[in-house]
Short mmCIF file of C-alpha atoms in Angstrom, two decimals:
data_model
loop_
_atom_site.label_atom_id
_atom_site.label_comp_id
_atom_site.label_asym_id
_atom_site.label_seq_id
_atom_site.Cartn_x
_atom_site.Cartn_y
_atom_site.Cartn_z
CA UNK R 21 -67.91 13.91 10.04
CA UNK R 22 -65.57 11.61 8.15
CA UNK R 23 -62.09 13.02 7.62
CA UNK R 24 -59.36 11.80 5.28
CA UNK R 25 -55.85 13.15 5.96
CA UNK R 26 -53.34 12.58 3.17
CA UNK R 27 -49.87 13.21 4.59
CA UNK R 28 -46.71 13.48 2.50
CA UNK R 29 -43.48 13.94 4.45
CA UNK R 30 -40.66 11.38 4.69
CA UNK R 31 -39.65 12.28 8.26
CA UNK R 32 -41.98 11.17 11.10
CA UNK R 33 -40.38 13.72 13.47
CA UNK R 34 -40.89 16.66 11.12
CA UNK R 35 -43.05 19.66 11.88
CA UNK R 36 -45.25 18.65 8.98
CA UNK R 37 -45.82 15.33 10.74
CA UNK R 38 -46.66 17.24 13.93
CA UNK R 39 -49.35 19.11 11.97
CA UNK R 40 -50.74 15.76 10.84
CA UNK R 41 -50.73 14.37 14.38
CA UNK R 42 -52.41 17.51 15.71
CA UNK R 43 -55.15 17.23 13.12
CA UNK R 44 -55.79 13.59 14.04
CA UNK R 45 -56.01 14.54 17.71
CA UNK R 46 -58.34 17.51 17.17
CA UNK R 47 -60.74 15.63 14.91
CA UNK R 48 -60.90 12.57 17.15
CA UNK R 49 -61.45 14.76 20.20
CA UNK R 50 -64.39 16.24 18.29
CA UNK R 51 -65.88 12.78 17.77
CA UNK R 52 -65.06 12.61 14.07
CA UNK R 53 -64.07 9.50 12.11
CA UNK R 54 -60.48 9.94 10.88
CA UNK R 55 -58.57 7.96 8.27
CA UNK R 56 -54.94 8.72 7.44
CA UNK R 57 -53.02 7.96 4.28
CA UNK R 58 -49.37 8.48 5.26
CA UNK R 59 -47.95 8.14 1.76
CA UNK R 60 -44.28 7.64 2.60
CA UNK R 61 -45.05 5.20 5.41
CA UNK R 62 -47.37 3.29 3.08
CA UNK R 63 -44.76 3.16 0.33
CA UNK R 64 -47.43 4.55 -1.99
CA UNK R 65 -46.57 4.18 -5.66
CA UNK R 66 -46.82 7.64 -7.27
CA UNK R 67 -46.26 6.53 -10.86
CA UNK R 68 -49.33 6.49 -13.10
CA UNK R 69 -48.82 3.75 -15.67
CA UNK R 70 -50.45 0.91 -17.58
CA UNK R 71 -49.73 -1.27 -14.56
CA UNK R 72 -52.67 0.46 -12.85
CA UNK R 73 -55.11 -1.54 -14.97
CA UNK R 74 -55.65 -5.28 -14.67
CA UNK R 75 -57.84 -5.35 -17.74
CA UNK R 76 -57.32 -2.80 -20.47
CA UNK R 77 -60.09 -1.25 -22.53
CA UNK R 78 -57.51 -0.74 -25.29
CA UNK R 79 -54.45 -2.96 -24.98
CA UNK R 80 -52.76 -1.25 -27.93
CA UNK R 81 -52.84 2.38 -26.77
CA UNK R 82 -53.26 3.76 -23.26
CA UNK R 83 -55.42 6.83 -22.75
CA UNK R 84 -54.99 6.95 -18.98
CA UNK R 85 -58.26 8.71 -18.15
CA UNK R 86 -60.29 6.30 -20.26
CA UNK R 87 -58.56 3.31 -18.72
CA UNK R 88 -59.34 4.73 -15.27
CA UNK R 89 -63.04 4.75 -16.14
CA UNK R 90 -62.87 1.23 -17.49
CA UNK R 91 -60.87 -0.04 -14.50
CA UNK R 92 -63.27 1.39 -11.92
CA UNK R 93 -66.42 0.27 -13.73
CA UNK R 94 -65.07 -3.26 -14.19
CA UNK R 95 -63.37 -3.58 -10.80
CA UNK R 96 -59.97 -4.12 -12.41
CA UNK R 97 -58.19 -0.93 -11.39
CA UNK R 98 -55.13 -1.39 -9.18
CA UNK R 99 -56.16 -2.32 -5.60
CA UNK R 100 -54.08 0.47 -4.04
CA UNK R 101 -55.95 3.04 -6.14
CA UNK R 102 -59.31 1.52 -5.27
CA UNK R 103 -58.53 1.62 -1.55
CA UNK R 104 -57.62 5.31 -1.68
CA UNK R 105 -60.58 6.14 -3.91
CA UNK R 106 -62.91 4.46 -1.42
CA UNK R 107 -61.47 6.59 1.38
CA UNK R 108 -61.88 9.72 -0.71
CA UNK R 109 -65.46 9.06 -1.71
CA UNK R 110 -66.45 8.25 1.88
CA UNK R 111 -64.95 11.37 3.47
CA UNK R 112 -66.65 14.70 4.15
CA UNK R 113 -63.38 16.59 4.58
CA UNK R 114 -60.08 16.05 2.79
CA UNK R 115 -56.90 17.36 4.42
CA UNK R 116 -53.71 17.48 2.33
CA UNK R 117 -50.66 17.97 4.54
CA UNK R 118 -47.20 18.43 3.01
CA UNK R 119 -44.05 20.56 2.73
CA UNK R 120 -43.88 22.83 -0.30
CA UNK R 121 -41.38 21.53 -2.85
CA UNK R 122 -40.59 23.94 -5.70
CA UNK R 123 -43.89 25.87 -5.41
CA UNK R 124 -45.75 22.56 -5.50
CA UNK R 125 -46.43 19.25 -3.79
CA UNK R 126 -43.93 16.45 -3.17
CA UNK R 127 -43.90 13.99 -6.08
CA UNK R 128 -45.51 11.26 -3.99
CA UNK R 129 -48.55 13.46 -3.31
CA UNK R 130 -48.78 14.54 -6.96
CA UNK R 131 -48.79 10.85 -7.82
CA UNK R 132 -51.63 10.22 -5.36
CA UNK R 133 -53.64 12.94 -7.08
CA UNK R 134 -52.80 11.59 -10.54
CA UNK R 135 -53.80 8.03 -9.71
CA UNK R 136 -56.65 8.44 -7.24
CA UNK R 137 -58.65 11.32 -8.74
CA UNK R 138 -60.04 9.01 -11.37
CA UNK R 139 -61.89 10.09 -14.46
CA UNK R 140 -65.56 9.19 -14.53
CA UNK R 141 -65.88 9.22 -10.75
CA UNK R 142 -64.19 12.42 -9.64
CA UNK R 143 -64.51 14.42 -12.85
CA UNK R 144 -65.28 14.02 -16.55
CA UNK R 145 -67.05 15.83 -19.38
CA UNK R 146 -68.71 18.88 -17.84
CA UNK R 147 -68.50 17.44 -14.33
CA UNK R 148 -66.06 19.97 -12.91
CA UNK R 149 -66.03 22.93 -10.54
CA UNK R 150 -69.47 23.13 -8.94
CA UNK R 151 -70.60 20.08 -10.91
CA UNK R 152 -67.58 17.94 -10.05
CA UNK R 153 -67.75 14.46 -8.64
CA UNK R 154 -66.56 15.60 -5.19
CA UNK R 155 -69.22 18.29 -4.84
CA UNK R 156 -70.50 18.60 -1.28
CA UNK R 157 -67.15 17.73 0.29
CA UNK R 158 -64.63 20.20 1.68
CA UNK R 159 -60.86 20.34 1.53
CA UNK R 160 -58.08 22.16 3.34
CA UNK R 161 -54.38 22.22 2.55
CA UNK R 162 -51.78 22.59 5.31
CA UNK R 163 -48.22 23.29 4.20
CA UNK R 164 -44.82 24.04 5.64
CA UNK R 165 -42.10 26.04 3.93
CA UNK R 166 -38.90 27.94 4.58
CA UNK R 167 -40.09 31.33 3.34
CA UNK R 168 -41.30 34.12 5.59
CA UNK R 169 -44.84 35.47 5.51
CA UNK R 170 -43.86 38.90 4.15
CA UNK R 171 -42.41 37.20 1.05
CA UNK R 172 -45.93 36.05 0.15
CA UNK R 173 -47.86 39.32 0.50
CA UNK R 174 -49.47 41.10 -2.43
CA UNK R 175 -46.23 43.03 -2.90
CA UNK R 176 -43.98 40.18 -1.78
CA UNK R 177 -41.31 38.63 -3.95
CA UNK R 178 -43.40 35.50 -4.56
CA UNK R 179 -46.90 36.95 -4.40
CA UNK R 180 -49.74 35.38 -2.39
CA UNK R 181 -49.43 31.73 -1.42
CA UNK R 182 -52.83 31.08 -3.02
CA UNK R 183 -51.31 32.08 -6.37
CA UNK R 184 -48.36 29.73 -5.89
CA UNK R 185 -50.74 26.88 -5.09
CA UNK R 186 -53.41 27.78 -7.65
CA UNK R 187 -52.67 24.62 -9.64
CA UNK R 188 -53.67 22.61 -6.56
CA UNK R 189 -56.32 24.76 -4.91
CA UNK R 190 -58.27 25.54 -8.09
CA UNK R 191 -56.88 23.34 -10.83
CA UNK R 192 -57.19 20.14 -8.83
CA UNK R 193 -59.30 20.47 -5.68
CA UNK R 194 -61.71 23.14 -6.87
CA UNK R 195 -61.93 21.54 -10.31
CA UNK R 196 -63.19 18.27 -8.81
CA UNK R 197 -66.02 20.06 -7.01
CA UNK R 198 -64.53 20.38 -3.53
CA UNK R 199 -65.28 23.42 -1.39
CA UNK R 200 -61.69 24.53 -0.78
CA UNK R 201 -60.80 26.47 2.35
CA UNK R 202 -57.88 28.89 2.56
CA UNK R 203 -54.60 27.05 3.19
CA UNK R 204 -52.89 26.90 6.56
CA UNK R 205 -49.22 27.80 6.34
CA UNK R 206 -46.35 27.04 8.68
CA UNK R 207 -44.02 29.89 7.72
CA UNK R 208 -40.21 29.76 7.97
CA UNK R 209 -40.45 26.46 9.84
CA UNK R 210 -36.83 25.26 9.55
CA UNK R 211 -35.56 28.46 11.13
CA UNK R 212 -37.99 29.36 13.92
CA UNK R 213 -37.73 28.55 17.63
CA UNK R 214 -39.51 25.71 19.36
CA UNK R 215 -41.81 28.26 21.00
CA UNK R 216 -42.79 29.58 17.58
CA UNK R 217 -43.48 26.06 16.36
CA UNK R 218 -45.71 25.44 19.36
CA UNK R 219 -47.56 28.67 18.58
CA UNK R 220 -48.10 27.46 14.99
CA UNK R 221 -49.50 24.17 16.28
CA UNK R 222 -51.85 26.07 18.58
CA UNK R 223 -53.03 28.19 15.65
CA UNK R 224 -53.59 25.03 13.59
CA UNK R 225 -55.57 23.47 16.40
CA UNK R 226 -57.76 26.57 16.66
CA UNK R 227 -58.23 26.68 12.91
CA UNK R 228 -59.33 23.06 12.76
CA UNK R 229 -61.87 23.66 15.51
CA UNK R 230 -63.65 26.36 13.49
CA UNK R 231 -63.58 25.06 9.90
CA UNK R 232 -67.35 24.85 9.67
CA UNK R 233 -67.56 28.62 10.09
CA UNK R 234 -65.26 29.37 7.14
CA UNK R 235 -66.26 30.51 3.65
CA UNK R 236 -64.59 28.54 0.85
CA UNK R 237 -62.42 30.14 -1.79
CA UNK R 238 -64.33 31.42 -4.83
CA UNK R 239 -64.03 29.45 -8.07
CA UNK R 240 -66.04 29.54 -11.32
CA UNK R 241 -69.59 28.25 -11.49
CA UNK R 242 -70.63 26.47 -14.67
CA UNK R 243 -74.00 28.19 -14.36
CA UNK R 244 -72.22 31.31 -15.63
CA UNK R 245 -71.07 29.62 -18.85
CA UNK R 246 -72.88 28.18 -21.87
CA UNK R 247 -72.50 24.65 -23.24
CA UNK R 248 -69.35 25.69 -25.12
CA UNK R 249 -67.86 27.25 -21.97
CA UNK R 250 -68.25 30.80 -23.20
CA UNK R 251 -69.44 33.28 -20.57
CA UNK R 252 -73.19 33.76 -20.72
CA UNK R 253 -74.39 37.18 -21.78
CA UNK R 254 -75.13 39.43 -18.87
#
């Protein structure tokens, strides 16, 4: 299996970085091919702009998605985007590893998604959900946060973590056709003991060793909708 780990934490000694290192170790021990995009270490540019295109389809007005298609098809998209896109298209499993910032991803990871999930290759037209360009690949998100698990129960103050991350789990990963597994969460990480952190790493290691047995999260199937995206009559 080919694995791509996209890691977004500025501190190499962080617990989030320990999750990344554990994943690398587990996958390589299992004989898998692992590539890592450590976005802060790479100095990855998160800003989607006209500078991403060496040759514009429309030099007078930038429709970013259309320029993405043109740039990929003509080989003139920014080299850093092309390198990451190649990694993505070659992988069987995508791992996104990051601390939760304001119910979302760090800006540098959002920028990776904006720039690398290119229109025409990853999605476009009716190529989304179970017809998306990344269909057949799987994804898992591993996050760290300061909140405690009970704050994210059905009756918790924030509601389930899957709801907080719906924009990513469904609106991005599921939308592009990925089979998305339930997220792994390092709860209350800044405040727990070293023993509790080691227990979290052990749980992450065990989780990674059994991913193939997991059922992905349920998202819409386009087979249930007509050409205008109205639900088909039952």
